[in-house]
Every structure is written in structure tokens, then in C-alpha cells.
Coordinates of C-alpha atoms in Angstrom, one line a residue:
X1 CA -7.4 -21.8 18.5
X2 CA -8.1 -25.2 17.4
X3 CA -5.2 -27.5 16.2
X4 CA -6.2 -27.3 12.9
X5 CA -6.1 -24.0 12.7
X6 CA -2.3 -24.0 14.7
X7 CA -1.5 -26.2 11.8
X8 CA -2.5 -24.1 9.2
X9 CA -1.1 -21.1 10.5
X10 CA 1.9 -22.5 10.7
X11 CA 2.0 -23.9 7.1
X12 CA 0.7 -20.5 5.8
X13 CA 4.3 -19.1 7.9
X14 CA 6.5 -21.3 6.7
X15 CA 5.4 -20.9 3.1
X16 CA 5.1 -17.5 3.3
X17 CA 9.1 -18.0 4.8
X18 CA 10.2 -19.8 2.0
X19 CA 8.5 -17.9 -1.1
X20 CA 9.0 -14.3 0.7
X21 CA 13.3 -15.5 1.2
X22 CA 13.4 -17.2 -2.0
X23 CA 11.6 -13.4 -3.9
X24 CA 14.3 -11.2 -2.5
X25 CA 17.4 -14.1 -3.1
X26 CA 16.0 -14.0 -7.0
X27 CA 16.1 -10.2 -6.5
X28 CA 19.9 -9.9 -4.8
X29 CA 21.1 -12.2 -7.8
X30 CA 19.2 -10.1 -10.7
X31 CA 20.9 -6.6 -8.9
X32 CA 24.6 -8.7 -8.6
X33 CA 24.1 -9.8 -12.3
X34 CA 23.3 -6.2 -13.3
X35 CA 26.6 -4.9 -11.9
X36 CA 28.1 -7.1 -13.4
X37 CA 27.3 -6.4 -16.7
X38 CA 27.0 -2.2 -16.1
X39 CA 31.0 -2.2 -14.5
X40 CA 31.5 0.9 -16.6
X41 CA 28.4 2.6 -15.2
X42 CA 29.1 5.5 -12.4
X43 CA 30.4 4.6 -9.2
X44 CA 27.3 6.1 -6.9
X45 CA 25.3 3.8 -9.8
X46 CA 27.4 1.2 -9.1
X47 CA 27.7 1.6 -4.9
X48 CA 23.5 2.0 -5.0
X49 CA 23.6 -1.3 -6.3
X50 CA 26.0 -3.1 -4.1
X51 CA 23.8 -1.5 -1.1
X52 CA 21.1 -3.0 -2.4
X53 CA 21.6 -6.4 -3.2
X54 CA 23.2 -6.7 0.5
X55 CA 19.9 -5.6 1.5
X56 CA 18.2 -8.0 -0.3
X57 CA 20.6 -11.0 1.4
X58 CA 19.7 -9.5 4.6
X59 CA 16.0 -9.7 4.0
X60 CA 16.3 -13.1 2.4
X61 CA 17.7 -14.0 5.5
X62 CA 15.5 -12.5 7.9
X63 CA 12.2 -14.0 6.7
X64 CA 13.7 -17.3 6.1
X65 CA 14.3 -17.4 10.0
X66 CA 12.6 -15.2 12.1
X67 CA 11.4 -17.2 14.8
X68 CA 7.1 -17.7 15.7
X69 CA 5.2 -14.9 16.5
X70 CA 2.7 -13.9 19.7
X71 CA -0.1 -12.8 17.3
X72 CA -0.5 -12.4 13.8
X73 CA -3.0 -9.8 12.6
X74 CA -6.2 -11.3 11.5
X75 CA -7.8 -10.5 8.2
X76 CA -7.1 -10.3 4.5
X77 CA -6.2 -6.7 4.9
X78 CA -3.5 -6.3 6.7
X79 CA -1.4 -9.4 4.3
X80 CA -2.7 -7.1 1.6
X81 CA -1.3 -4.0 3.0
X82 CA 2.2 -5.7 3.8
X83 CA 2.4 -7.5 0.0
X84 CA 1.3 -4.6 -1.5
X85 CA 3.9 -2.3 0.5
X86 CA 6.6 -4.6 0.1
X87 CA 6.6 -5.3 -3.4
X88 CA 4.9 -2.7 -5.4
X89 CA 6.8 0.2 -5.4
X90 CA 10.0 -1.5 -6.9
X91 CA 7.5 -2.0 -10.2
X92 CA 8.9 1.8 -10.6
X93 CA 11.8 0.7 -11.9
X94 CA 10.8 -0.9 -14.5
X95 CA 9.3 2.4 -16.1
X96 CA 12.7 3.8 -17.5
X97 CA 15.3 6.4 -16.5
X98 CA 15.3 9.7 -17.2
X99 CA 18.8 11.0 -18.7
X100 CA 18.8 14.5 -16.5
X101 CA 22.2 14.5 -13.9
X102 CA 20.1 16.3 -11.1
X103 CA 17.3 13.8 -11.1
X104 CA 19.5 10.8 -11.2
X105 CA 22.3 12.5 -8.7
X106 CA 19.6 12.9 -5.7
X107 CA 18.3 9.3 -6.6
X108 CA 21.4 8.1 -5.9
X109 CA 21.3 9.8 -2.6
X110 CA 18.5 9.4 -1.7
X111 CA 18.6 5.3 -2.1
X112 CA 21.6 5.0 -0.6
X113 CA 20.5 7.0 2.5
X114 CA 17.6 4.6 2.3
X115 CA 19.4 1.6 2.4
X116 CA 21.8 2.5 5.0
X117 CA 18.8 3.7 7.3
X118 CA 17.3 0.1 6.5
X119 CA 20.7 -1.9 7.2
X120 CA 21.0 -0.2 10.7
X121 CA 17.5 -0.4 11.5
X122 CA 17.3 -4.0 10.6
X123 CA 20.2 -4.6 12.6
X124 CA 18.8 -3.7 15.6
X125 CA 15.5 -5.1 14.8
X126 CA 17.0 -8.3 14.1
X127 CA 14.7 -11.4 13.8
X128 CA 11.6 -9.1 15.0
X129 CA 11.2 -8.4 11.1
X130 CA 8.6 -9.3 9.4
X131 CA 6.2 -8.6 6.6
X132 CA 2.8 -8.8 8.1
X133 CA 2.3 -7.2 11.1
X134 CA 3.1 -10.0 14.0
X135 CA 4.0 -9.6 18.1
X136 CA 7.2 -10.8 18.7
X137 CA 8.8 -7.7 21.3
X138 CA 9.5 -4.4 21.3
X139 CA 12.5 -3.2 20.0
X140 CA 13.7 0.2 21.8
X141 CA 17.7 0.4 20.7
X142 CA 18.8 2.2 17.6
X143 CA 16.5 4.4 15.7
X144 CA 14.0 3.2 17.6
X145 CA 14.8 5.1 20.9
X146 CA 13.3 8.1 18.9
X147 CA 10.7 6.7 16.7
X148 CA 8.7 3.5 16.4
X149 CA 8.7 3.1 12.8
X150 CA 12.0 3.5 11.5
X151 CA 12.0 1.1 8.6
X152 CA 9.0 2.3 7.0
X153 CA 11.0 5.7 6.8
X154 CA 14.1 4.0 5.5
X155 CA 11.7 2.3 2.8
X156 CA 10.0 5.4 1.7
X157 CA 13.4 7.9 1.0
X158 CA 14.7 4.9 -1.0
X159 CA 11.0 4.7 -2.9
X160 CA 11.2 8.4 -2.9
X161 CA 14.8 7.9 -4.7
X162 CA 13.4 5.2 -7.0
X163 CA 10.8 7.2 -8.4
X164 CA 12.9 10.4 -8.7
X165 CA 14.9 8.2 -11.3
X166 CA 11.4 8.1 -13.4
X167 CA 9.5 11.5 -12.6
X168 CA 6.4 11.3 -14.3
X169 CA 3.0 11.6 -12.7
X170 CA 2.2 8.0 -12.9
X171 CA 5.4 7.6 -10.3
X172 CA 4.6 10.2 -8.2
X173 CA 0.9 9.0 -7.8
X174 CA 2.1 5.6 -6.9
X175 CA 4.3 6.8 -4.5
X176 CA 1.5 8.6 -3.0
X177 CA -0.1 5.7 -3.3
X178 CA 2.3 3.9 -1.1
X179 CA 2.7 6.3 1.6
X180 CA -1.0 5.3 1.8
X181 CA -0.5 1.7 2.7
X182 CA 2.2 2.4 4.8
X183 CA 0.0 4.1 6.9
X184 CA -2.3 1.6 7.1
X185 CA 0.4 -1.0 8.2
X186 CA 1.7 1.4 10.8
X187 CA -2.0 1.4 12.5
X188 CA -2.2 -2.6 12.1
X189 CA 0.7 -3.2 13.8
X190 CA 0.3 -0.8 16.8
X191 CA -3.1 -2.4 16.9
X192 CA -1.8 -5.8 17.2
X193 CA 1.4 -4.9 19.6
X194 CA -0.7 -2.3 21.5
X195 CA -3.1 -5.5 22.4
X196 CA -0.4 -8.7 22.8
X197 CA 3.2 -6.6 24.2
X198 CA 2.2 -5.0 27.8
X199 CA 5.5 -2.9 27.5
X200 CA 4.4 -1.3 24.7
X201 CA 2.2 1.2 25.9
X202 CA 4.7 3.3 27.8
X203 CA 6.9 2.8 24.7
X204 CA 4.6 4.0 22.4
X205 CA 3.2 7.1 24.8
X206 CA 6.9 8.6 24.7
X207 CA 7.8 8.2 20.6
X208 CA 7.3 9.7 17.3
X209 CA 5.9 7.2 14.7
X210 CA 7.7 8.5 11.6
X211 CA 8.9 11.7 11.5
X212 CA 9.8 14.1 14.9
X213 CA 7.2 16.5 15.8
X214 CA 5.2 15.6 12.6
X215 CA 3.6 12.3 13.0

């Protein structure tokens, strides 16, 4: 790779750093603002909300300074995927609540379960995160000892949670929709550590992806 190209890689990164920490910053402080006005809302509302603005930090915090990467996968498509996955399903949220206690009771589970899984699985992924699929190592400790892709589970029960708060078929097709583009990040990213992490192979020969004994 040319030095021109170094360059612009790097200036693409470090922008991509700056905007990505800067989008889930803006997010934590609009979530912290909410409970702040909502103090008389339900507690599991209320701890839902906590969870996730620390999440937010976190991620902030990540992207702002995860270190350089081995390899970056090439194309349009895979950025696509990972901006696409990243940011679209919390658009759900915007489409109102529904007023049911069931509906809004296993929402609240299931985004807290979702953020928890994401907290411990980011802690032991540490400054390995990152959006678009990049080489950096392989993480084996935590969840991943059983399967290689425990943050894109985390992401989808809290989805899963978020649209259960707004079940209408427009929700549900999006989140069908998502699961769709997670997919196609999990394949870019074994691509790309299958081809620039040696240890990977026998890592990947003796795990699950997602879910044991499905997939």
C-alpha cells in the first residue's frame, strides 16, 4: 500500500474515531437527560436507562481509542453493513410505545439482559472493538470461550427488546431486517480474521458463532 493510501486510511480511522465516539457521547447525554426528566417513571424503566447510557460511555470510549488495526475489510459493503447494524435499529424507538404491561415488562428484560451481555462482553473484548470489521487479535476469554460472536447476540435481545416496546409489523420486519446484516458482518469479519490472525483457525474450528448447537 502506497503512502498515500496509509495516509488516507488513517484519516478515514481517525475521523471515523472521532464522529463514531462523539454519536454515542450525544446519545449517553440525551438517555441521562431523559431520566432525568422521567424520575417518576418505573424503576426497571428507569434501571434500563441507566444501563444504557453507561453503555453508551463505554462505546464512546472504545472507538475513541482502540488502537490500529492488522487489516481493515475492503469495500463499501462491509462499512455499510457495520453503519447500518450499528445505528439503525435504535430508529425503533422513535415509533412510539405501546401502553400493554406484558409487552413493556419483557422489554425491560430483555434490554437489560442485552446490555449486561454487551458490558461483559465488551469487557473482555476491550480495545479489540470496533465497528467495521478490522484484525486486531483474537479474543478467547469470557463469552467467547463458547462462541465467537457474543456481542452481536448481546445487540440483537436488546433490539429484540426495543422492538417489543413498539410491536407492529413495520418493527418486526426491521428487526428481521437486521438479523440480516448481522449476518453479513459475522461472514466479513471471519473473512478478514480467518485471512490476517493464524490463531484463528483452531479457534474458530472449536466454537459456535451465535447460538450453541444452532449456528
Amino acid at each position: 500500500m502506497s503512502t498515500i493510501a496509509l495516509s488516507k486510511t488513517s484519516s478515514y480511522d481517525r475521523t471515523m474515531q472521532l464522529f463514531g465516539g462523539m454519536w454515542f457521547m450525544l446519545l449517553a447525554l440525551g438517555v441521562a437527560i431523559k431520566i432525568g426528566s422521567s424520575a417518576h417513571d418505573p424503576w426497571p424503566s428507569l434501571l434500563s436507562s441507566v444501563c444504557l447510557a453507561v453503555f453508551y460511555v463505554l462505546l464512546a470510549l472504545l472507538i475513541i481509542t482502540r488502537p490500529p488495526a492488522k487489516a481493515q475489510a475492503n469495500g463499501r459493503l462491509p462499512r455499510i453493513a457495520a453503519f447500518v447494524g450499528t445505528y439503525m435499529p435504535w430508529t425503533i424507538a422513535f415509533f412510539g410505545e405501546t401502553d400493554k404491561a406484558l409487552p413493556n415488562l419483557a422489554s425491560t428484560a430483555c434490554v437489560l439482559i442485552g446490555m449486561i451481555m454487551m458490558l461483559v462482553t465488551i469487557r473482555h473484548l476491550g480495545r479489540s472493538f470496533s465497528l467495521v470489521p478490522q484484525a486486531r487479535n483474537v479474543v478467547q476469554t469470557g463469552p467467547y470461550r463458547w462462541i465467537k460472536h457474543p456481542l452481536y447476540l448481546a445487540e440483537e435481545i436488546a433490539v429484540l427488546g426495543v422492538v417489543l416496546r413498539s410491536p407492529t409489523p413495520l418493527t418486526a420486519a426491521l428487526l428481521v431486517l437486521h438479523i440480516g446484516v448481522q449476518v453479513c458482518r459475522i461472514y466479513y469479519e471471519e473473512d478478514l480474521l480467518r485471512r490476517n490472525c493464524p490463531e484463528y483457525s483452531g479457534y474458530e474450528a472449536s466454537r459456535w458463532r451465535v447460538v450453541p448447537y444452532v449456528w
